[in-house]
CSV table of C-alpha atoms and ligand atoms in Angstrom, one decimal:
chain,number,residue,atom,x,y,z
A,1,MET,CA,72.8,117.6,124.8
A,2,ALA,CA,73.3,115.2,122.0
A,3,ASN,CA,75.8,115.1,119.4
A,4,VAL,CA,75.7,113.6,116.0
A,5,ALA,CA,78.0,111.5,114.0
A,6,VAL,CA,77.4,111.1,110.2
A,7,ILE,CA,79.0,108.2,108.3
A,8,GLY,CA,78.5,106.6,105.0
A,9,ALA,CA,76.6,103.2,104.9
A,10,GLN,CA,77.8,102.0,101.5
A,11,TRP,CA,81.0,102.7,99.5
A,12,GLY,CA,81.0,106.4,99.9
A,13,ASP,CA,79.4,109.4,97.8
A,14,GLU,CA,76.1,108.7,99.4
A,15,GLY,CA,75.4,112.5,99.4
A,16,LYS,CA,76.9,113.1,103.0
A,17,GLY,CA,77.6,116.6,101.9
A,18,LYS,CA,74.2,117.9,101.8
A,19,VAL,CA,73.1,116.1,105.0
A,20,VAL,CA,76.2,117.3,106.9
A,21,ASP,CA,75.6,120.8,105.8
A,22,TRP,CA,72.0,120.7,106.9
A,23,LEU,CA,73.0,119.3,110.3
A,24,ALA,CA,76.0,121.5,110.6
A,25,SER,CA,73.6,124.6,110.5
A,26,ARG,CA,72.5,123.3,113.9
A,27,ALA,CA,75.8,122.4,115.3
A,28,GLU,CA,78.6,124.8,116.8
A,29,LEU,CA,81.4,122.6,115.9
A,30,VAL,CA,82.0,120.2,113.0
A,31,ILE,CA,84.8,117.7,113.3
A,32,ARG,CA,86.6,115.5,110.6
A,33,PHE,CA,88.0,112.5,112.3
A,34,GLN,CA,89.5,110.3,109.6
A,35,GLY,CA,90.5,110.2,105.9
A,36,GLY,CA,92.0,113.2,104.1
A,37,HIS,CA,91.7,114.9,100.7
A,38,ASN,CA,90.6,111.6,99.2
A,39,ALA,CA,87.0,112.6,100.4
A,40,GLY,CA,84.7,114.9,98.3
A,41,HIS,CA,81.7,116.7,99.6
A,42,THR,CA,79.6,118.8,97.4
A,43,LEU,CA,77.5,121.5,99.0
A,44,VAL,CA,75.0,123.6,97.2
A,45,VAL,CA,74.1,126.7,99.0
A,46,GLY,CA,72.0,129.0,97.1
A,47,ASN,CA,73.8,129.6,93.9
A,48,GLN,CA,77.0,128.7,95.1
A,49,THR,CA,78.4,125.2,94.9
A,50,TYR,CA,81.3,124.3,97.3
A,51,LYS,CA,83.5,121.3,96.6
A,52,LEU,CA,85.3,120.4,99.9
A,53,SER,CA,87.8,117.6,100.4
A,54,LEU,CA,89.5,118.2,103.5
A,55,LEU,CA,87.8,121.2,105.2
A,56,PRO,CA,84.8,120.3,107.5
A,57,SER,CA,81.7,121.2,105.9
A,58,GLY,CA,80.5,123.3,108.8
A,59,LEU,CA,82.7,126.1,107.6
A,60,VAL,CA,80.2,126.9,104.9
A,61,ARG,CA,77.7,127.8,107.6
A,62,GLY,CA,80.2,129.8,109.7
A,63,LYS,CA,80.8,127.0,112.3
A,64,ILE,CA,83.9,126.0,113.8
A,65,GLY,CA,85.7,123.4,111.7
A,66,VAL,CA,88.0,120.9,113.5
A,67,ILE,CA,90.5,118.6,111.7
A,68,GLY,CA,90.9,115.9,114.2
A,69,ASN,CA,94.1,113.8,114.8
A,70,GLY,CA,92.6,110.9,112.9
A,71,VAL,CA,92.7,112.8,109.7
A,72,VAL,CA,95.7,112.7,107.4
A,73,VAL,CA,96.6,116.4,106.3
A,74,ASP,CA,98.3,117.3,103.0
A,75,PRO,CA,99.3,120.8,104.0
A,76,GLU,CA,99.5,122.1,100.6
A,77,ALA,CA,96.2,120.7,99.4
A,78,LEU,CA,94.8,122.2,102.5
A,79,LEU,CA,96.1,125.6,101.7
A,80,ALA,CA,94.9,125.3,98.1
A,81,GLU,CA,91.4,124.4,99.3
A,82,ILE,CA,91.3,127.2,101.8
A,83,ALA,CA,92.4,129.6,99.1
A,84,ARG,CA,89.6,128.1,96.7
A,85,VAL,CA,86.8,128.6,99.1
A,86,ARG,CA,88.0,132.0,100.1
A,87,GLU,CA,87.7,133.0,96.5
A,88,GLN,CA,84.0,131.9,96.7
A,89,GLY,CA,83.7,134.5,99.8
A,90,LEU,CA,84.1,132.0,102.6
A,91,GLU,CA,86.0,133.0,105.7
A,92,VAL,CA,88.6,130.5,106.8
A,93,THR,CA,90.9,131.8,109.4
A,94,PRO,CA,92.5,130.4,112.5
A,95,ALA,CA,89.5,131.5,114.5
A,96,THR,CA,87.2,129.2,112.4
A,97,LEU,CA,89.5,126.3,111.5
A,98,ARG,CA,91.5,124.3,114.0
A,99,ILE,CA,93.8,121.4,113.3
A,100,ALA,CA,95.0,118.9,115.8
A,101,GLU,CA,98.6,119.1,116.7
A,102,ASN,CA,99.0,115.4,116.5
A,103,ALA,CA,97.4,115.0,113.0
A,104,THR,CA,99.6,113.2,110.6
A,105,LEU,CA,100.8,115.0,107.4
A,106,ILE,CA,100.8,113.8,103.9
A,107,LEU,CA,103.9,114.5,102.1
A,108,PRO,CA,104.4,114.6,98.2
A,109,LEU,CA,106.3,111.3,98.7
A,110,HIS,CA,103.3,109.7,99.9
A,111,ALA,CA,101.4,110.4,96.7
A,112,ALA,CA,104.4,109.3,94.7
A,113,LEU,CA,104.4,106.0,96.5
A,114,ASP,CA,100.6,105.6,96.3
A,115,ARG,CA,100.7,106.1,92.4
A,116,ALA,CA,103.8,103.9,91.9
A,117,ARG,CA,102.3,101.1,93.7
A,118,GLU,CA,99.0,101.4,91.9
A,119,ALA,CA,100.8,101.3,88.8
A,120,ALA,CA,102.8,98.2,89.7
A,121,ARG,CA,99.6,96.4,90.7
A,122,GLY,CA,98.4,96.6,87.2
A,123,GLU,CA,95.2,94.8,86.6
A,124,ARG,CA,94.9,94.3,90.4
A,125,LYS,CA,94.9,97.8,91.4
A,126,ILE,CA,92.8,99.1,94.1
A,127,GLY,CA,91.7,102.3,92.3
A,128,THR,CA,92.9,104.7,95.0
A,129,THR,CA,92.6,108.4,94.6
A,130,GLY,CA,96.4,108.5,94.5
A,131,ARG,CA,96.6,111.2,97.0
A,132,GLY,CA,99.0,109.5,99.4
A,133,ILE,CA,96.2,108.5,102.1
A,134,GLY,CA,97.4,104.8,102.5
A,135,PRO,CA,101.0,105.6,102.7
A,136,ALA,CA,100.7,108.3,105.3
A,137,TYR,CA,98.6,106.1,107.5
A,138,GLU,CA,101.1,103.3,107.0
A,139,ASP,CA,103.8,105.9,108.3
A,140,LYS,CA,101.5,106.8,111.2
A,141,VAL,CA,101.3,103.2,112.7
A,142,ALA,CA,105.0,102.4,111.7
A,143,ARG,CA,105.7,105.6,114.1
A,144,ARG,CA,107.7,107.7,111.6
A,145,ALA,CA,105.0,110.0,110.5
A,146,ILE,CA,105.7,113.8,110.4
A,147,ARG,CA,102.8,115.4,112.3
A,148,ALA,CA,101.3,118.9,112.3
A,149,CYS,CA,103.1,119.7,115.5
A,150,ASP,CA,106.6,118.9,114.2
A,151,LEU,CA,106.3,121.9,111.8
A,152,ALA,CA,107.2,124.0,114.9
A,153,GLU,CA,110.5,122.1,115.6
A,154,PRO,CA,112.9,122.4,112.5
A,155,ALA,CA,115.5,119.9,114.4
A,156,THR,CA,112.7,117.3,114.8
A,157,LEU,CA,111.7,117.6,111.2
A,158,SER,CA,115.4,117.1,110.1
A,159,ASP,CA,115.8,114.0,112.2
A,160,LYS,CA,112.4,112.5,111.3
A,161,LEU,CA,113.2,113.1,107.6
A,162,ASP,CA,116.3,111.0,107.8
A,163,GLU,CA,114.2,107.9,108.8
A,164,LEU,CA,111.4,108.6,106.6
A,165,LEU,CA,113.5,109.1,103.5
A,166,LEU,CA,115.6,106.1,104.2
A,167,HIS,CA,112.3,104.1,103.9
A,168,HIS,CA,110.7,105.9,101.1
A,169,ASN,CA,113.6,106.2,98.7
A,170,ALA,CA,114.4,102.6,99.1
A,171,LEU,CA,110.8,101.7,98.2
A,172,LEU,CA,110.6,104.4,95.4
A,173,ARG,CA,113.8,103.2,93.9
A,174,GLY,CA,112.4,99.7,94.0
A,175,PHE,CA,109.3,100.8,92.0
A,176,GLY,CA,111.6,102.7,89.5
A,177,ALA,CA,110.2,106.0,90.7
A,178,ASP,CA,112.0,109.3,91.4
A,179,ILE,CA,113.4,109.6,95.0
A,180,PHE,CA,113.1,112.7,97.2
A,181,GLU,CA,116.2,114.9,98.4
A,182,LYS,CA,116.0,115.7,102.0
A,183,SER,CA,116.8,119.3,101.5
A,184,ALA,CA,113.8,119.7,99.2
A,185,VAL,CA,111.4,118.0,101.5
A,186,LEU,CA,112.7,120.0,104.5
A,187,ASP,CA,112.3,123.4,102.7
A,188,TRP,CA,108.9,122.4,101.4
A,189,LEU,CA,107.8,121.6,105.1
A,190,LEU,CA,109.5,124.7,106.5
A,191,GLY,CA,108.1,126.9,103.9
A,192,LEU,CA,104.5,125.7,104.7
A,193,ALA,CA,105.1,125.8,108.4
A,194,PRO,CA,104.1,129.5,109.0
A,195,ARG,CA,100.9,129.1,107.1
A,196,ILE,CA,99.8,126.0,108.8
A,197,LEU,CA,101.0,126.4,112.4
A,198,PRO,CA,98.4,129.2,113.2
A,199,PHE,CA,95.6,126.6,112.8
A,200,VAL,CA,97.3,124.0,115.0
A,201,GLU,CA,96.3,123.3,118.6
A,202,PRO,CA,95.5,120.5,120.9
A,203,VAL,CA,92.0,120.2,119.7
A,204,TRP,CA,91.0,117.7,122.4
A,205,GLU,CA,91.0,120.6,124.9
A,206,ARG,CA,88.7,122.6,122.8
A,207,LEU,CA,86.3,119.5,122.3
A,208,ASP,CA,86.3,118.8,126.0
A,209,GLU,CA,85.5,122.4,126.8
A,210,ALA,CA,82.7,122.4,124.1
A,211,ARG,CA,81.3,119.3,125.5
A,212,ARG,CA,81.2,120.6,129.0
A,213,ALA,CA,79.6,123.7,128.0
A,214,GLY,CA,76.8,121.5,126.1
A,215,ARG,CA,77.8,122.9,122.7
A,216,ARG,CA,76.7,120.8,119.9
A,217,MET,CA,79.2,118.8,117.9
A,218,LEU,CA,78.8,117.3,114.6
A,219,PHE,CA,81.4,114.5,113.7
A,220,GLU,CA,81.7,114.4,109.8
A,221,GLY,CA,82.7,111.0,108.4
A,222,ALA,CA,84.3,110.6,105.1
A,223,GLN,CA,84.2,107.6,102.8
A,224,ALA,CA,81.9,105.0,104.2
A,225,VAL,CA,81.6,101.7,106.2
A,226,MET,CA,82.2,99.2,103.2
A,227,LEU,CA,85.6,101.2,102.7
A,228,ASP,CA,86.6,100.8,106.5
A,229,VAL,CA,90.0,99.2,106.6
A,230,ASP,CA,88.7,96.6,109.1
A,231,HIS,CA,85.0,96.2,108.2
A,232,GLY,CA,85.0,96.9,104.5
A,233,THR,CA,85.7,94.9,101.3
A,234,TYR,CA,89.3,94.6,102.2
A,235,PRO,CA,91.8,95.1,100.5
A,236,PHE,CA,89.7,97.4,98.2
A,237,VAL,CA,89.1,99.8,101.1
A,238,THR,CA,90.6,103.2,102.3
A,239,SER,CA,93.3,103.2,105.0
A,240,SER,CA,91.3,104.4,108.0
A,241,ASN,CA,88.4,103.3,110.2
A,242,THR,CA,85.3,105.0,108.8
A,243,VAL,CA,82.9,103.5,111.5
A,244,ALA,CA,81.5,105.8,114.1
A,245,ALA,CA,83.4,104.4,116.9
A,246,ASN,CA,86.5,106.0,115.4
A,247,ALA,CA,84.9,109.5,115.7
A,248,ALA,CA,85.9,109.3,119.3
A,249,CYS,CA,89.5,108.2,118.7
A,250,GLY,CA,90.1,110.3,115.6
A,251,ALA,CA,88.8,113.5,117.4
A,252,GLY,CA,90.3,112.9,120.9
A,253,VAL,CA,86.9,112.7,122.8
A,254,GLY,CA,85.6,109.6,124.8
A,255,PRO,CA,83.1,107.4,123.1
A,256,GLY,CA,80.1,108.8,125.0
A,257,ALA,CA,80.6,112.1,123.3
A,258,VAL,CA,79.8,110.7,119.8
A,259,GLY,CA,76.1,110.7,120.3
A,260,PHE,CA,73.5,109.7,117.6
A,261,VAL,CA,75.0,107.8,114.7
A,262,LEU,CA,73.3,108.7,111.3
A,263,GLY,CA,74.3,106.5,108.4
A,264,ILE,CA,73.8,107.9,105.0
A,265,ALA,CA,72.6,105.5,102.2
A,266,LYS,CA,71.7,106.1,98.7
A,267,ALA,CA,68.2,104.5,97.6
A,268,TYR,CA,70.4,102.4,95.2
A,269,CYS,CA,74.1,101.7,95.4
A,270,THR,CA,77.3,103.1,93.8
A,271,ARG,CA,81.0,102.6,94.3
A,272,VAL,CA,84.1,104.1,92.7
A,273,GLY,CA,87.4,102.3,92.3
A,274,ALA,CA,87.8,98.5,92.2
A,275,GLY,CA,86.5,95.7,94.3
A,276,PRO,CA,83.4,93.6,94.9
A,277,PHE,CA,80.0,95.1,94.3
A,278,PRO,CA,77.4,92.2,94.2
A,279,THR,CA,74.4,94.2,93.0
A,280,GLU,CA,76.3,96.0,90.3
A,281,LEU,CA,74.3,96.5,87.1
A,282,HIS,CA,76.0,96.4,83.7
A,283,ASP,CA,72.8,97.0,81.8
A,284,GLU,CA,70.6,99.9,80.7
A,285,THR,CA,69.3,100.3,84.4
A,286,GLY,CA,72.8,100.7,85.5
A,287,ARG,CA,73.4,103.3,83.0
A,288,LEU,CA,70.2,105.1,83.7
A,289,LEU,CA,70.9,105.3,87.4
A,290,GLY,CA,74.3,106.5,86.7
A,291,GLU,CA,73.1,109.4,84.3
A,292,ARG,CA,70.1,110.4,86.4
A,293,GLY,CA,72.2,110.4,89.7
A,294,HIS,CA,75.1,112.2,88.1
A,295,GLU,CA,77.3,109.6,89.2
A,296,PHE,CA,80.9,110.9,88.8
A,297,GLY,CA,83.3,111.2,91.7
A,298,THR,CA,83.9,114.7,93.2
A,299,VAL,CA,87.5,114.2,93.7
A,300,THR,CA,88.4,111.7,90.9
A,301,GLY,CA,85.9,112.6,88.2
A,302,ARG,CA,85.5,108.9,87.6
A,303,ARG,CA,82.3,107.3,86.6
A,304,ARG,CA,80.7,105.7,89.6
A,305,ARG,CA,79.6,101.9,89.2
A,306,CYS,CA,75.9,101.7,89.9
A,307,GLY,CA,73.6,98.9,91.1
A,308,TRP,CA,70.4,98.0,93.2
A,309,PHE,CA,70.2,98.8,96.8
A,310,ASP,CA,71.9,96.2,98.8
A,311,ALA,CA,70.1,95.7,102.0
A,312,ALA,CA,72.4,92.9,103.3
A,313,LEU,CA,75.3,95.2,103.0
A,314,VAL,CA,73.6,98.1,104.6
A,315,ARG,CA,72.3,95.9,107.5
A,316,GLN,CA,76.0,95.0,108.0
A,317,ALA,CA,77.2,98.6,107.9
A,318,VAL,CA,74.3,99.4,110.5
A,319,LYS,CA,75.8,96.8,112.8
A,320,VAL,CA,79.5,97.3,112.5
A,321,GLY,CA,79.2,101.1,112.1
A,322,GLY,CA,77.0,101.6,115.0
A,323,ILE,CA,74.1,103.3,113.0
A,324,ASP,CA,71.1,104.6,115.1
A,325,GLY,CA,69.2,105.9,112.0
A,326,LEU,CA,69.7,106.1,108.3
A,327,ALA,CA,69.3,109.1,105.9
A,328,LEU,CA,68.2,107.8,102.6
A,329,THR,CA,69.2,110.0,99.6
A,330,LYS,CA,68.6,110.3,95.9
A,331,LEU,CA,65.3,108.5,96.1
A,332,ASP,CA,64.0,110.5,92.9
A,333,VAL,CA,66.6,108.8,90.9
A,334,LEU,CA,64.4,105.8,91.1
A,335,ASP,CA,61.2,107.5,89.9
A,336,GLY,CA,59.5,105.9,87.0
A,337,LEU,CA,61.0,102.5,87.2
A,338,ASP,CA,58.5,99.8,86.8
A,339,GLU,CA,60.0,97.7,89.4
A,340,LEU,CA,63.0,97.8,91.9
A,341,ARG,CA,65.1,95.2,93.3
A,342,ILE,CA,66.5,94.9,96.9
A,343,CYS,CA,69.3,92.6,97.7
A,344,ILE,CA,68.4,90.6,100.8
A,345,GLY,CA,71.4,88.1,100.8
A,346,TYR,CA,73.9,86.3,98.7
A,347,ASP,CA,74.3,83.0,97.1
A,348,ILE,CA,77.9,82.0,97.4
A,349,GLY,CA,78.7,78.6,95.7
A,350,GLY,CA,75.3,77.3,96.4
A,351,GLU,CA,75.2,78.4,100.1
A,352,THR,CA,73.0,81.2,101.3
A,353,PHE,CA,74.5,84.1,103.2
A,354,ARG,CA,72.7,87.1,105.0
A,355,HIS,CA,76.0,89.0,105.1
A,356,LEU,CA,78.8,89.5,102.9
A,357,PRO,CA,81.8,87.2,104.3
A,358,ALA,CA,85.2,88.8,104.7
A,359,ALA,CA,87.2,86.5,102.5
A,360,PRO,CA,87.9,87.8,99.1
A,361,GLY,CA,87.1,84.8,97.1
A,362,ALA,CA,83.7,84.7,98.8
A,363,GLN,CA,83.0,88.4,98.1
A,364,LYS,CA,83.8,87.9,94.4
A,365,ALA,CA,81.6,84.9,94.1
A,366,ALA,CA,78.6,86.5,95.9
A,367,ARG,CA,75.6,86.5,93.8
A,368,PRO,CA,72.7,88.8,95.2
A,369,ILE,CA,69.5,87.2,96.2
A,370,TYR,CA,66.9,89.7,95.1
A,371,GLU,CA,63.4,90.6,96.3
A,372,THR,CA,61.3,92.5,93.5
A,373,VAL,CA,59.2,95.5,94.7
A,374,GLU,CA,56.9,97.6,92.6
A,375,GLY,CA,58.1,101.1,91.4
A,376,TRP,CA,56.3,104.3,91.2
A,377,SER,CA,55.5,106.6,88.3
A,378,GLU,CA,55.2,109.7,90.2
A,379,SER,CA,58.1,112.1,90.9
A,380,THR,CA,59.5,112.2,94.4
A,381,ARG,CA,61.9,115.2,93.6
A,382,GLY,CA,61.8,117.8,96.0
A,383,ALA,CA,59.2,116.3,98.2
A,384,ARG,CA,59.2,117.9,101.7
A,385,SER,CA,56.6,115.8,103.6
A,386,TRP,CA,55.8,112.2,103.8
A,387,ALA,CA,52.4,112.9,102.4
A,388,GLU,CA,53.9,114.0,99.1
A,389,LEU,CA,55.5,110.7,98.5
A,390,PRO,CA,53.7,108.0,96.4
A,391,ALA,CA,52.5,104.9,98.3
A,392,GLN,CA,54.9,102.6,96.7
A,393,ALA,CA,57.8,104.8,97.6
A,394,ILE,CA,56.7,104.7,101.2
A,395,LYS,CA,56.6,100.8,100.8
A,396,TYR,CA,60.0,100.7,99.4
A,397,ILE,CA,61.4,102.8,102.3
A,398,ARG,CA,59.5,100.8,105.0
A,399,ARG,CA,60.9,97.5,103.4
A,400,ILE,CA,64.4,98.9,103.7
A,401,GLU,CA,63.8,99.9,107.3
A,402,GLU,CA,62.9,96.2,108.0
A,403,LEU,CA,65.7,94.6,106.1
A,404,VAL,CA,68.5,96.8,107.5
A,405,GLU,CA,67.1,96.8,111.0
A,406,ALA,CA,67.5,100.6,111.4
A,407,PRO,CA,64.9,103.5,111.0
A,408,VAL,CA,65.0,105.9,108.1
A,409,THR,CA,65.1,109.2,110.1
A,410,LEU,CA,65.9,111.4,107.2
A,411,LEU,CA,65.0,111.6,103.5
A,412,SER,CA,66.8,113.6,101.0
A,413,THR,CA,64.7,114.3,97.9
A,414,SER,CA,67.1,116.6,95.8
A,415,PRO,CA,70.5,118.3,96.1
A,416,GLU,CA,68.7,121.5,97.6
A,417,ARG,CA,69.3,121.8,101.3
A,418,ASP,CA,65.5,122.3,102.1
A,419,ASP,CA,64.3,119.4,100.1
A,420,THR,CA,64.6,117.1,103.1
A,421,ILE,CA,61.9,115.1,105.0
A,422,LEU,CA,62.9,114.8,108.7
A,423,MET,CA,61.4,111.9,110.5
A,424,ARG,CA,63.4,112.3,113.7
A,425,ASP,CA,65.8,115.0,114.7
A,426,PRO,CA,69.1,113.4,115.5
A,427,PHE,CA,70.3,116.3,117.7
A,428,GLN,CA,67.3,115.7,119.9
A,429,ASP,CA,67.8,112.0,120.8
B,1,IMP,P1,92.3,105.9,98.9
B,1,IMP,O1,91.4,106.4,100.0
B,1,IMP,O2,92.8,107.1,98.1
B,1,IMP,O3,93.5,105.0,99.3
B,1,IMP,O4,91.3,104.9,98.0
B,1,IMP,C1,90.9,103.6,98.4
B,1,IMP,C2,89.5,103.2,97.9
B,1,IMP,O5,88.6,104.2,98.7
B,1,IMP,C3,89.5,103.6,96.4
B,1,IMP,O6,88.6,102.6,95.8
B,1,IMP,C4,88.9,104.9,96.3
B,1,IMP,O7,88.0,105.1,95.1
B,1,IMP,C5,87.9,104.8,97.5
B,1,IMP,N1,87.7,106.3,98.1
B,1,IMP,C6,88.3,106.9,98.8
B,1,IMP,N2,87.8,108.0,99.1
B,1,IMP,C7,86.6,108.1,98.7
B,1,IMP,C8,85.4,108.9,98.7
B,1,IMP,O8,85.2,109.9,99.4
B,1,IMP,N3,84.3,108.4,98.1
B,1,IMP,C9,84.1,107.1,97.6
B,1,IMP,N4,85.2,106.3,97.4
B,1,IMP,C10,86.4,106.8,98.0
């Protein structure tokens, strides 16, 4: 029995939704293990387009969706998302969705603090989604978070809110933002409790049983390795560990349960929000990639920055993320370009680096060292076999494999679920 973890290998938005959906159809449980409703997965199934943020993608395929302890859950956003997908005809019930009792909750005060801080940062803002993700994780490690299980204990909630508001109201006042009244927050939580609690359980028990019964599990990552709070382009990162190692911790299983790690990478590179992006293109090619790739954020609607494929960066993501194989997406966006560039390292102040160093000054100064490869004129869109790909496209993929030191095990050639070329089945590894 092999399980699979799917993680982003760049800065997010690599097209994980489609790959996760495709793999979810072959799994029995789909588990989110980090992040929150900052994520955005678009799933195209027949004539329906589902935009999921917090719900595990497997729900679309009638699988059990699990929100692990490593996720930060905004209960109101969750209920709104459930209502939205129910309107599209999807069943989401306590039989199909389970939430870890020890998952941290996001409260409106977290989003307020997130936004107040970003506004105060001015020019130096991170470009967060403003959904309270960072502040909620801060409360978790500071041991004052409200967790899903607390909804069942009004007295605990009341005590915890005293500590939480003491901290947050002081901060909010300092930023000149509105403060929160305890009674209003408590009423909000108690009002949501009866609608959230039916989904709540010790999910680690369920996952342990599933594992012993040999049921296939798919761990669904959000964001990506270069947004990992430790390994990404800090401080322009999200507030959780996005690497596959966290699938174990954020779900409540041992590391051996994670299985094959599939990293998703676009055939070029994009980023939303601020922060270093060595291969970013500010020219006509960058604009073309953005237009052809429909590069707008699912959650934020913001235009994504676009650039050439950065093999030095993806190689780094392969190593720290524990990636066994890569799924390459959106190859067709490169169709018709005369030549393509692949970043193989960086020049930083006259010194050559094969990786992106951690220091912010070095990251900002990093100039990509490119290798130029020939493009292809034929369309690769919708290709379903290796034989349908032009020779130059195959060459491009092979060169990427060499440079990132990982095999491309899956190729996605359009948003349609079946336009996929599978080189190696991750569940069979
Ligand atoms: P936060 O996760 O809202 O705190 O945002 C931190 C950084 O991560 C910002 O640059 C966001 O744009 C980025 N980010 C968060 N979630 C995603 C995602 O799902 N895709 C791409 N970028 C994301």
